[in-house]
XYZ file of C-alpha atoms in Angstrom:
669
model
C -1.648 21.102 -8.335
C 1.321 20.070 -7.080
C 4.051 22.649 -7.062
C 7.595 22.143 -7.812
C 10.286 21.577 -5.185
C 13.214 21.527 -7.489
C 14.749 18.426 -8.677
C 17.057 16.436 -6.246
C 20.863 16.625 -6.631
C 20.234 12.164 -7.434
C 19.561 13.596 -10.991
C 22.342 15.204 -11.860
C 24.702 12.483 -11.368
C 23.145 9.971 -13.813
C 22.315 11.024 -17.458
C 18.580 10.411 -18.409
C 16.402 8.068 -16.499
C 17.651 5.763 -14.006
C 17.802 2.351 -14.745
C 19.054 -0.420 -12.688
C 18.350 -2.297 -9.031
C 19.823 -4.250 -6.069
C 23.298 -5.375 -7.009
C 24.437 -7.560 -4.464
C 28.097 -8.853 -5.776
C 28.960 -10.148 -2.434
C 26.570 -13.263 -3.344
C 28.764 -14.013 -6.623
C 32.966 -15.395 -7.318
C 34.451 -12.472 -9.365
C 34.040 -14.071 -12.540
C 30.291 -13.675 -12.500
C 30.989 -10.583 -11.209
C 33.042 -9.211 -14.561
C 29.909 -10.893 -16.796
C 28.133 -8.866 -14.953
C 29.861 -5.330 -16.333
C 29.237 -6.658 -20.030
C 25.410 -7.560 -19.407
C 25.251 -4.098 -17.417
C 26.337 -2.094 -20.612
C 23.941 -4.759 -22.468
C 20.634 -3.646 -20.803
C 21.733 0.436 -19.832
C 22.114 0.042 -16.767
C 22.980 3.352 -14.565
C 22.626 3.170 -11.389
C 22.351 0.372 -9.089
C 21.544 -0.091 -4.963
C 24.604 -1.686 -3.504
C 25.542 -3.033 -0.180
C 22.256 -3.390 1.560
C 22.505 -6.734 3.423
C 26.144 -6.466 3.387
C 27.530 -5.580 7.139
C 28.316 -9.411 8.229
C 30.942 -8.797 5.405
C 32.275 -5.912 5.886
C 32.813 -6.174 9.337
C 32.867 -9.808 9.951
C 33.921 -9.497 13.844
C 33.548 -6.218 15.858
C 36.173 -3.446 14.555
C 37.579 -5.726 11.453
C 36.807 -4.942 7.821
C 37.002 -6.343 5.114
C 36.299 -3.919 2.486
C 38.540 -5.115 -0.750
C 35.683 -6.940 -2.686
C 33.815 -3.857 -2.370
C 36.323 -1.528 -3.308
C 36.976 -3.392 -6.522
C 32.910 -3.152 -7.527
C 33.029 -0.169 -6.641
C 35.992 0.649 -9.071
C 34.083 -1.619 -11.470
C 30.533 0.282 -11.683
C 32.754 3.868 -12.360
C 34.850 1.908 -14.801
C 31.510 1.631 -16.901
C 29.632 4.598 -16.114
C 27.272 3.380 -13.489
C 26.256 5.192 -10.456
C 26.053 3.652 -7.219
C 22.858 4.048 -4.145
C 25.394 2.865 -1.419
C 23.713 1.556 1.477
C 24.576 2.152 5.062
C 24.404 -1.764 4.994
C 22.203 -1.527 8.521
C 19.458 -3.578 7.558
C 20.080 -6.866 9.180
C 22.645 -6.687 12.085
C 25.788 -9.363 11.960
C 25.666 -12.055 14.144
C 28.708 -11.213 16.094
C 26.500 -8.298 17.030
C 22.949 -10.164 17.833
C 25.093 -12.786 19.955
C 26.853 -9.542 22.425
C 23.881 -7.569 22.887
C 20.620 -9.491 22.394
C 18.641 -6.834 23.726
C 18.172 -4.890 20.312
C 15.717 -7.761 19.149
C 12.801 -6.769 18.864
C 9.588 -7.937 20.795
C 6.012 -8.263 20.480
C 3.083 -7.281 21.806
C 2.787 -10.102 23.439
C 6.403 -10.831 24.485
C 7.496 -12.638 21.790
C 11.740 -11.931 21.668
C 11.921 -11.851 17.210
C 15.425 -13.507 16.645
C 18.188 -13.380 14.354
C 18.065 -15.801 11.057
C 16.061 -13.364 8.729
C 16.367 -9.518 8.219
C 15.311 -6.579 10.107
C 15.649 -8.002 13.639
C 16.698 -5.039 15.526
C 14.574 -2.331 17.429
C 15.290 1.034 16.574
C 15.089 2.717 19.945
C 17.934 0.173 21.011
C 20.762 3.063 22.175
C 23.297 0.303 21.542
C 21.978 -0.650 17.904
C 22.038 2.977 16.888
C 25.614 3.290 18.329
C 26.458 -0.076 16.207
C 24.814 0.928 13.332
C 26.167 4.804 13.097
C 29.318 3.725 13.734
C 29.538 1.071 10.343
C 27.576 3.885 8.602
C 30.444 6.151 9.347
C 32.978 3.955 8.304
C 31.522 3.472 5.127
C 31.257 7.003 4.350
C 34.188 7.774 5.081
C 35.472 5.135 2.975
C 33.916 6.125 -0.063
C 32.714 9.647 0.397
C 34.870 10.948 -2.791
C 34.174 7.394 -5.192
C 33.418 8.819 -8.474
C 30.888 6.091 -8.881
C 28.992 7.521 -5.483
C 25.673 9.311 -6.354
C 23.323 8.500 -3.253
C 23.196 7.300 -0.065
C 20.718 4.440 0.354
C 19.686 4.388 3.860
C 19.184 0.924 5.365
C 16.567 -0.993 3.927
C 12.318 -0.762 3.890
C 12.157 0.619 7.290
C 8.859 -0.814 9.553
C 9.067 -3.966 6.964
C 8.131 -6.898 8.670
C 7.750 -5.462 12.154
C 6.690 -2.003 12.815
C 5.600 -2.123 16.590
C 7.967 -2.389 19.285
C 7.093 -3.652 22.629
C 10.321 -3.940 24.704
C 11.619 -2.548 28.017
C 13.745 0.093 26.128
C 10.973 0.593 23.431
C 8.718 1.209 26.176
C 11.320 3.948 27.851
C 11.658 5.921 24.234
C 7.808 5.825 24.126
C 7.464 7.589 27.643
C 9.877 9.527 26.735
C 8.428 10.804 23.287
C 4.937 10.980 25.323
C 6.844 13.474 28.190
C 7.626 15.709 25.187
C 4.047 15.792 23.233
C 2.528 16.855 26.239
C 4.478 18.187 28.517
C 2.645 16.965 32.233
C 1.372 13.751 32.444
C -2.053 16.070 33.251
C -2.727 16.798 29.285
C -1.705 13.513 28.633
C -4.689 12.138 30.501
C -7.182 14.912 29.010
C -5.904 13.779 25.874
C -6.425 10.680 26.101
C -10.106 10.298 27.993
C -8.337 8.194 30.943
C -11.009 9.255 33.492
C -13.019 6.060 31.843
C -12.557 2.847 32.909
C -10.166 4.546 35.864
C -7.172 4.909 33.095
C -5.783 8.036 35.145
C -2.277 8.436 35.316
C -0.295 9.711 38.146
C 3.298 9.935 36.571
C 4.468 8.716 32.669
C 6.390 6.139 34.406
C 3.228 4.444 34.949
C 2.923 4.057 31.129
C 3.101 0.970 29.024
C 3.092 0.565 25.598
C -0.264 -1.082 24.267
C 0.255 -4.617 24.576
C -2.643 -7.940 25.033
C -5.079 -6.642 27.748
C -8.678 -7.880 28.647
C -10.488 -5.579 26.768
C -10.138 -2.706 24.335
C -7.419 -0.813 24.677
C -7.609 3.351 25.116
C -7.880 4.635 21.166
C -5.964 7.970 22.106
C -3.065 5.206 23.701
C -3.047 3.361 20.063
C -2.975 6.353 17.912
C 0.140 7.846 20.025
C 2.093 4.197 19.838
C 1.216 4.581 16.324
C 2.914 7.915 15.765
C 5.823 6.937 18.166
C 6.576 3.977 16.028
C 6.229 5.850 13.180
C 8.460 8.830 14.759
C 10.732 6.391 15.973
C 11.895 4.717 12.924
C 12.329 7.757 11.071
C 14.415 9.222 14.033
C 16.919 6.156 13.886
C 17.374 7.306 10.037
C 17.928 11.048 11.302
C 20.862 9.674 12.832
C 21.616 7.698 10.231
C 21.327 10.839 8.198
C 23.397 12.674 10.502
C 26.470 10.844 10.157
C 26.207 11.118 6.177
C 25.449 14.850 6.276
C 29.083 15.260 8.119
C 30.791 13.374 5.712
C 29.358 13.706 2.551
C 27.199 17.117 2.987
C 26.454 17.045 -1.420
C 25.456 13.779 -1.208
C 21.503 13.327 -1.351
C 20.152 10.456 1.319
C 16.651 8.365 1.104
C 15.765 5.372 2.011
C 13.136 2.772 0.471
C 9.615 3.556 1.060
C 6.543 0.552 0.805
C 4.139 3.398 -0.633
C 0.960 1.397 -1.113
C -2.621 0.590 -0.085
C -0.800 -2.953 2.456
C 1.321 -0.480 4.057
C -0.232 1.596 7.172
C 2.222 2.034 10.107
C 4.852 4.541 8.633
C 3.543 7.924 8.214
C 5.038 8.928 5.029
C 4.018 12.512 4.319
C 5.638 13.001 7.887
C 9.022 11.308 7.154
C 8.918 13.052 3.260
C 10.800 15.852 4.611
C 13.828 13.907 5.647
C 14.274 12.601 2.456
C 16.216 14.370 -0.568
C 13.945 12.365 -2.934
C 11.432 9.931 -2.380
C 11.965 6.089 -2.978
C 9.558 3.752 -3.108
C 9.215 0.081 -3.601
C 6.435 -1.896 -5.128
C 5.123 -5.386 -5.392
C 1.657 -6.554 -7.520
C -0.749 -8.937 -6.176
C -0.453 -11.799 -8.998
C -3.938 -12.666 -7.862
C -5.484 -9.201 -8.250
C -6.921 -9.313 -11.871
C -7.018 -5.338 -11.887
C -3.002 -4.907 -10.012
C -2.505 -2.516 -12.670
C -4.914 -0.224 -10.849
C -3.321 -1.575 -7.362
C -0.447 0.091 -9.201
C -1.482 3.508 -10.531
C -3.086 4.022 -6.910
C 0.648 3.376 -4.984
C 2.400 5.596 -7.705
C -0.251 8.028 -6.959
C 0.070 7.614 -3.752
C 4.362 8.288 -3.967
C 3.947 11.037 -5.817
C 2.012 13.066 -3.520
C 4.720 12.167 -0.463
C 6.683 13.703 -2.916
C 4.954 16.990 -3.173
C 4.718 16.064 -7.224
C 8.583 15.907 -7.536
C 10.188 13.115 -9.387
C 11.021 10.223 -7.205
C 12.626 6.550 -7.604
C 11.155 3.295 -8.310
C 13.873 1.541 -6.177
C 12.344 -1.788 -6.070
C 9.903 -3.948 -8.271
C 10.472 -7.174 -9.742
C 10.502 -8.445 -13.648
C 8.462 -11.311 -13.120
C 7.592 -13.943 -10.024
C 8.161 -12.967 -6.325
C 9.164 -15.415 -4.177
C 6.451 -14.585 -0.964
C 2.668 -14.976 -2.171
C 1.171 -17.981 -1.661
C 1.340 -18.462 -5.593
C 4.237 -16.766 -7.192
C 2.725 -16.333 -10.932
C 5.352 -14.759 -13.465
C 4.478 -11.550 -14.969
C 2.844 -11.948 -18.665
C 4.624 -11.145 -21.805
C 4.801 -7.187 -21.979
C 3.344 -7.198 -18.660
C 6.883 -5.740 -16.911
C 7.655 -3.083 -19.316
C 3.596 -2.302 -18.938
C 4.272 -1.605 -14.942
C 7.447 0.216 -15.653
C 6.375 2.861 -18.006
C 3.608 3.181 -15.548
C 5.148 4.342 -12.739
C 7.047 6.701 -14.947
C 3.823 7.891 -16.216
C 2.931 8.899 -12.564
C 6.406 10.659 -12.267
C 9.520 8.385 -11.365
C 12.274 9.326 -12.976
C 14.098 5.837 -12.388
C 13.193 2.205 -12.526
C 15.073 -0.051 -10.337
C 14.125 -3.920 -9.377
C 15.196 -6.430 -7.175
C 17.263 -7.720 -7.851
C 20.594 -7.820 -10.889
C 20.795 -11.385 -10.747
C 18.773 -13.796 -9.529
C 20.135 -15.597 -6.549
C 21.476 -19.229 -6.618
C 20.843 -19.738 -2.026
C 19.100 -17.745 0.755
C 15.142 -17.055 1.048
C 14.963 -14.771 -2.266
C 16.497 -17.346 -4.634
C 12.652 -17.732 -6.626
C 12.472 -14.248 -6.558
C 12.647 -13.575 -10.327
C 15.649 -10.802 -10.948
C 16.707 -8.997 -13.948
C 19.049 -11.340 -15.257
C 17.365 -14.958 -14.338
C 18.327 -18.328 -13.899
C 18.250 -19.254 -16.979
C 20.606 -16.341 -18.334
C 20.388 -14.253 -21.235
C 18.403 -16.895 -23.304
C 15.773 -16.121 -21.362
C 11.998 -13.650 -22.352
C 12.566 -12.103 -19.207
C 16.548 -11.009 -19.885
C 15.370 -9.735 -23.239
C 12.326 -7.851 -21.999
C 15.018 -5.856 -19.290
C 16.920 -4.941 -22.831
C 13.665 -3.480 -23.862
C 13.771 -1.557 -20.824
C 16.477 -0.445 -21.095
C 16.663 0.994 -25.044
C 12.706 2.793 -24.129
C 13.787 4.238 -20.876
C 17.128 5.451 -23.026
C 14.846 6.951 -25.908
C 12.288 8.377 -22.550
C 15.247 10.481 -21.873
C 13.398 14.264 -22.744
C 10.392 12.945 -20.381
C 12.972 13.555 -16.970
C 11.956 16.309 -14.474
C 8.467 16.918 -16.349
C 6.012 16.529 -13.659
C 2.291 14.501 -13.727
C -0.156 17.133 -14.836
C -3.757 16.282 -12.836
C -6.367 18.495 -11.449
C -8.047 16.291 -9.668
C -7.023 15.234 -5.765
C -7.817 12.662 -3.134
C -6.788 13.552 0.049
C -5.104 10.674 2.197
C -4.024 11.008 5.967
C -2.531 8.005 7.697
C -2.927 9.248 11.023
C -6.932 8.977 10.309
C -6.092 5.285 8.881
C -4.419 4.709 12.266
C -7.366 6.423 14.068
C -10.416 5.541 12.308
C -9.634 1.770 12.515
C -8.809 1.587 16.030
C -11.414 -0.700 18.230
C -14.552 0.260 19.409
C -15.741 2.006 16.040
C -19.782 1.789 14.750
C -18.337 -0.598 11.720
C -16.096 -3.152 11.385
C -16.592 -2.630 7.688
C -15.386 0.527 7.231
C -12.006 0.660 6.132
C -10.729 4.019 5.309
C -9.364 3.091 1.925
C -12.290 0.839 0.136
C -13.981 4.351 -0.422
C -11.167 6.291 -1.325
C -9.876 3.548 -3.185
C -12.979 3.111 -5.420
C -13.149 6.998 -6.592
C -9.682 6.015 -7.694
C -10.691 3.136 -9.542
C -13.295 4.505 -11.100
C -11.419 7.909 -12.176
C -8.525 5.536 -13.424
C -11.104 3.327 -15.409
C -11.815 6.754 -16.931
C -8.493 8.517 -17.691
C -8.624 10.534 -14.840
C -5.308 11.196 -13.182
C -5.675 11.740 -9.384
C -2.908 13.065 -6.919
C -2.993 11.618 -3.171
C -2.436 15.244 -1.369
C -2.129 15.080 2.574
C -4.969 17.442 4.399
C -2.933 20.135 4.661
C -1.777 20.258 1.092
C -2.313 23.335 -0.553
C -5.882 22.435 -2.721
C -5.150 25.515 -5.229
C -5.782 24.817 -9.111
C -8.059 21.408 -8.271
C -11.068 21.181 -9.883
C -12.235 18.235 -7.964
C -11.775 16.833 -4.483
C -12.260 14.271 -3.022
C -12.315 13.639 0.805
C -12.945 10.513 1.862
C -13.471 8.535 5.297
C -11.020 11.299 6.728
C -12.289 9.985 9.862
C -9.572 12.612 12.453
C -9.223 15.790 11.202
C -7.917 19.305 12.538
C -8.924 22.133 12.810
C -6.598 23.933 10.446
C -7.116 20.410 7.578
C -10.423 20.880 7.878
C -10.662 25.543 6.965
C -8.213 24.410 4.229
C -10.379 21.769 2.790
C -13.216 23.902 2.796
C -10.835 26.778 1.581
C -10.362 24.850 -1.860
C -14.319 24.910 -2.145
C -15.180 28.233 -1.487
C -12.528 29.267 -4.615
C -14.299 26.911 -7.344
C -13.579 23.460 -6.396
C -16.334 20.746 -6.153
C -15.706 18.828 -2.856
C -17.270 15.551 -1.935
C -16.666 14.821 1.604
C -18.244 11.382 2.411
C -19.523 9.533 5.976
C -16.914 8.991 8.783
C -15.126 12.334 8.119
C -14.710 14.969 10.598
C -16.074 12.828 13.431
C -13.050 13.719 15.889
C -10.260 15.854 16.504
C -6.537 14.857 15.862
C -6.833 13.690 19.665
C -9.589 10.992 18.728
C -12.356 13.156 20.506
C -15.272 13.081 18.523
C -17.153 16.806 17.729
C -20.252 17.352 20.126
C -23.291 19.284 18.138
C -23.643 16.438 15.419
C -21.861 14.697 12.374
C -19.655 15.359 10.901
C -18.041 17.931 12.977
C -15.689 19.267 10.935
C -17.433 19.629 8.034
C -20.992 20.360 9.390
C -21.000 24.470 8.353
C -18.925 23.320 5.061
C -21.678 20.605 3.915
C -25.225 22.271 5.248
C -26.052 18.841 7.041
C -26.439 17.416 10.275
C -26.346 13.760 11.106
C -28.410 12.764 13.872
C -27.344 8.851 14.448
C -24.886 6.542 12.696
C -26.839 3.360 10.812
C -24.071 0.728 9.880
C -25.177 -1.842 7.544
C -24.923 -4.912 8.430
C -23.010 -7.627 6.739
C -24.146 -8.484 3.666
C -27.200 -5.605 3.002
C -28.001 -3.613 0.805
C -29.716 -0.042 0.575
C -31.482 1.317 -2.855
C -31.251 4.532 -3.521
C -33.869 7.106 -5.694
C -31.812 7.038 -9.058
C -31.594 3.180 -8.513
C -28.129 2.374 -7.755
C -27.662 0.809 -4.349
C -24.961 1.224 -1.460
C -23.898 -1.275 1.420
C -21.812 -0.566 4.370
C -23.599 2.273 6.060
C -25.593 4.516 6.030
C -27.416 7.213 8.495
C -29.934 10.037 9.397
C -28.863 12.978 7.607
C -30.972 16.700 8.075
C -30.175 19.303 6.072
C -29.473 22.270 7.284
C -28.657 24.751 3.997
C -27.644 21.709 1.559
C -30.033 20.700 -1.027
C -30.938 16.534 -1.624
C -29.211 15.505 -4.844
C -30.763 11.949 -3.868
C -32.126 9.581 -0.934
C -33.005 6.355 0.977
C -35.727 4.254 -0.018
C -37.071 1.944 2.323
C -37.212 1.645 6.073
C -36.020 2.698 8.486
C -34.543 5.564 6.645
C -36.946 6.507 3.437
C -36.377 10.062 1.615
C -33.934 10.546 3.965
C -31.133 12.333 2.195
C -27.813 10.051 0.985
C -26.423 12.871 -1.439
C -26.142 16.143 -1.175
C -24.765 19.374 -2.292
C -24.357 23.555 -1.471
C -22.468 25.979 -2.919
C -20.016 27.182 -1.643
C -18.436 30.837 -2.670
C -17.409 29.863 -6.656
C -17.870 26.047 -5.717
C -19.266 23.626 -4.051
C -19.470 20.882 -1.172
C -21.299 17.788 -1.667
C -21.546 14.898 0.850
C -21.828 11.326 0.838
C -24.209 9.489 3.308
C -23.122 5.941 2.152
C -20.910 3.807 0.279
C -22.501 3.143 -3.584
C -21.964 0.350 -5.761
C -20.114 0.466 -9.250
C -22.901 1.868 -10.552
C -23.832 4.399 -8.250
C -20.211 5.645 -7.893
C -19.933 6.154 -11.587
C -23.014 8.188 -11.357
C -22.225 10.550 -8.348
C -18.886 10.796 -10.436
C -20.976 12.371 -13.756
C -22.201 15.198 -11.784
C -18.815 15.622 -9.925
C -16.762 15.395 -12.871
C -19.636 17.798 -15.301
C -19.817 20.773 -12.421
C -15.681 20.546 -11.396
C -15.017 20.872 -15.269
C -12.375 17.732 -14.831
C -11.842 15.638 -18.052
C -9.577 13.015 -19.525
C -6.388 13.749 -20.823
C -7.194 11.782 -24.267
C -10.245 10.015 -25.661
C -9.550 6.787 -25.494
C -10.729 2.996 -25.596
C -11.235 1.253 -22.456
C -8.682 -0.697 -21.224
C -5.914 1.957 -21.536
C -4.577 3.982 -18.906
C -3.696 7.347 -19.147
C -1.448 10.355 -17.927
C 0.191 13.067 -19.022
C 3.238 14.007 -18.158
C 4.536 18.712 -18.812
C 7.797 19.770 -18.503
C 8.591 22.991 -17.219
C 9.587 24.433 -20.883
C 6.087 23.653 -21.475
C 6.572 19.606 -23.885
C 3.537 17.617 -22.507
C 4.198 13.824 -22.477
C 1.204 11.472 -22.532
C 1.694 7.812 -21.696
C -1.069 5.233 -22.863
C -1.022 1.871 -21.817
C -3.236 -0.763 -23.384
C -4.011 -3.248 -21.096
C -5.793 -5.408 -22.947
C -5.694 -7.405 -25.956
C -6.896 -6.083 -28.124
C -5.546 -2.834 -30.444
C -6.814 0.356 -28.848
C -7.704 3.808 -30.517
C -6.636 6.786 -28.135
C -6.875 10.527 -29.662
C -3.842 12.224 -30.024
C -1.024 13.652 -32.323
C 2.693 13.601 -31.735
C 5.518 11.358 -32.045
C 5.802 7.980 -30.328
C 9.298 8.777 -28.266
C 9.325 4.775 -28.235
C 9.270 4.393 -32.206
C 10.053 7.698 -33.000
C 7.592 8.021 -36.054
C 4.566 10.360 -35.558
C 2.138 8.266 -33.663
C -0.858 7.014 -35.897
C -3.921 6.849 -33.075
C -3.434 3.561 -32.294
C -1.368 1.454 -29.004
C -0.823 -2.342 -29.869
C -2.304 -5.245 -28.221
C -0.596 -4.835 -24.757
C 1.378 -2.322 -25.588
C 2.882 1.644 -25.003
C 3.344 5.041 -26.200
C 4.284 7.531 -25.071
C 3.432 11.016 -27.561
C 5.881 13.838 -27.374
C 2.347 15.845 -27.951
C 2.683 18.603 -30.140
């Protein structure tokens, strides 16, 4: 289980669970801002992000500042007790800066320069942009350092959104500098990248370019390092802004809003986490996904893992429809409350939205907001007020931590490496099996921590290692130690294949885990599109198979049929006080469930409570031992849950039933 590292200082500035969103008062006249203050109090808002895209108004010309409107807004918010996550305003450079320094604009792999007129039109490697960005950050920090509304610094915004790889001349120079720091000598780089293949040997770092468009497949080591570099470049830019903020306001915590979800691949948020005083995340549903609540749970669990189990901020989500999907369906009645409290259930101590008031102009004018175009007399506004009241009643939950005895290992670097060109099968996607197991556990009411392979695995009864293609020796040993200590550890196909340089571990697959698992894989047998294999228990599998030899393990299941008839598909080996299982294929949902039955029975991991199907269950536990069971009913019928205590949302004794589409939060005992 994840150990607490202590609450962020931000929570000492905000009473109860935080509630609010992005506030963009610069879009509105003073009369509307006055109404905002009244509505904020009605809704129970206590935290707002302010100034995210305001650079062009704060500094309309170089060195000329206009802070009058922001001074007024900050004072007014302080007057009604609302705290502010004040932004550095650097997420979109103003037109005068682009005109004077067009070299700050990002360049894509094919050489296209991405122009202004949108947002995020800069490269983090630009020394010029960094100079101007740190300049406006310092001016804002000096002006508001002692303001009573200031509770948190919101640094830039959604770093890496829209574009996360940069190929301009300054990016190439920064990449070379990063490589020289990483390797020291060009000979070490040649060894790491395996440049003896295809005559790619470099004589100096000056010869190296980013892996852009080329006649054939690019060097995988180069591609992997370029992914690492781009993630590093973005967080290094963040660090430079934070250095200014820490100098001016050393006691004000800093964060930026991540986009931790199944759709965000390019940033290594586990690496970023140590730079953030509190983890903040943005999450948006895909309306077309019939199981969107499962993806929400996955993203929230990942965010909690990045936070090391500490409470985190849901910095953005939507009250209803977004504006950027092909068909922007609104949320169903009650869905906004369920979404919000699902994030709280999984560790969020703040619920915030994009945005406070729905814009009447601009690219996001049809994106829903807390105050919709229709104003007070709307379902969305009534649900916002209902949510604000609910969060006030949930104040006892603040600071508690999610309880889980199951973990799934998650690693961005392995994700990158596993999906670079020239792999055995295009159908092997890093997240697919991982999310299949997460879904199956979600449907059983079992909460899962998503943890880095180097994280402590102490206290977990079940540890799942899915398609962990690249793994270090230390992380492989950490996983093996969990089995020795008593955990049931499952490792899947295409795990432990290479080291962190993307060099194959020789001697038979799965190299890093052969000894732990007691198996040796002679050859991969990826399946053709649409093909399936039958297993000895009658279930079927797809995507992958392989020629497995037992080397100390026992076969639990086998493939049936040519050419792998009788070859082990699932194996088990006792290890210390636990066991190590191997899965050599991608089972169908019935096969996942059948395997989980065995793993859960052996590990002793069980649901947090008994409930009817369709009820999401999560338990949070405070340091003083109080426990809070969240039961979220995603069905259109009332559902039963076996729990006793007081429902914090109603103040009444819980009678064992969750209304259709409803939520209960039971203070147990």
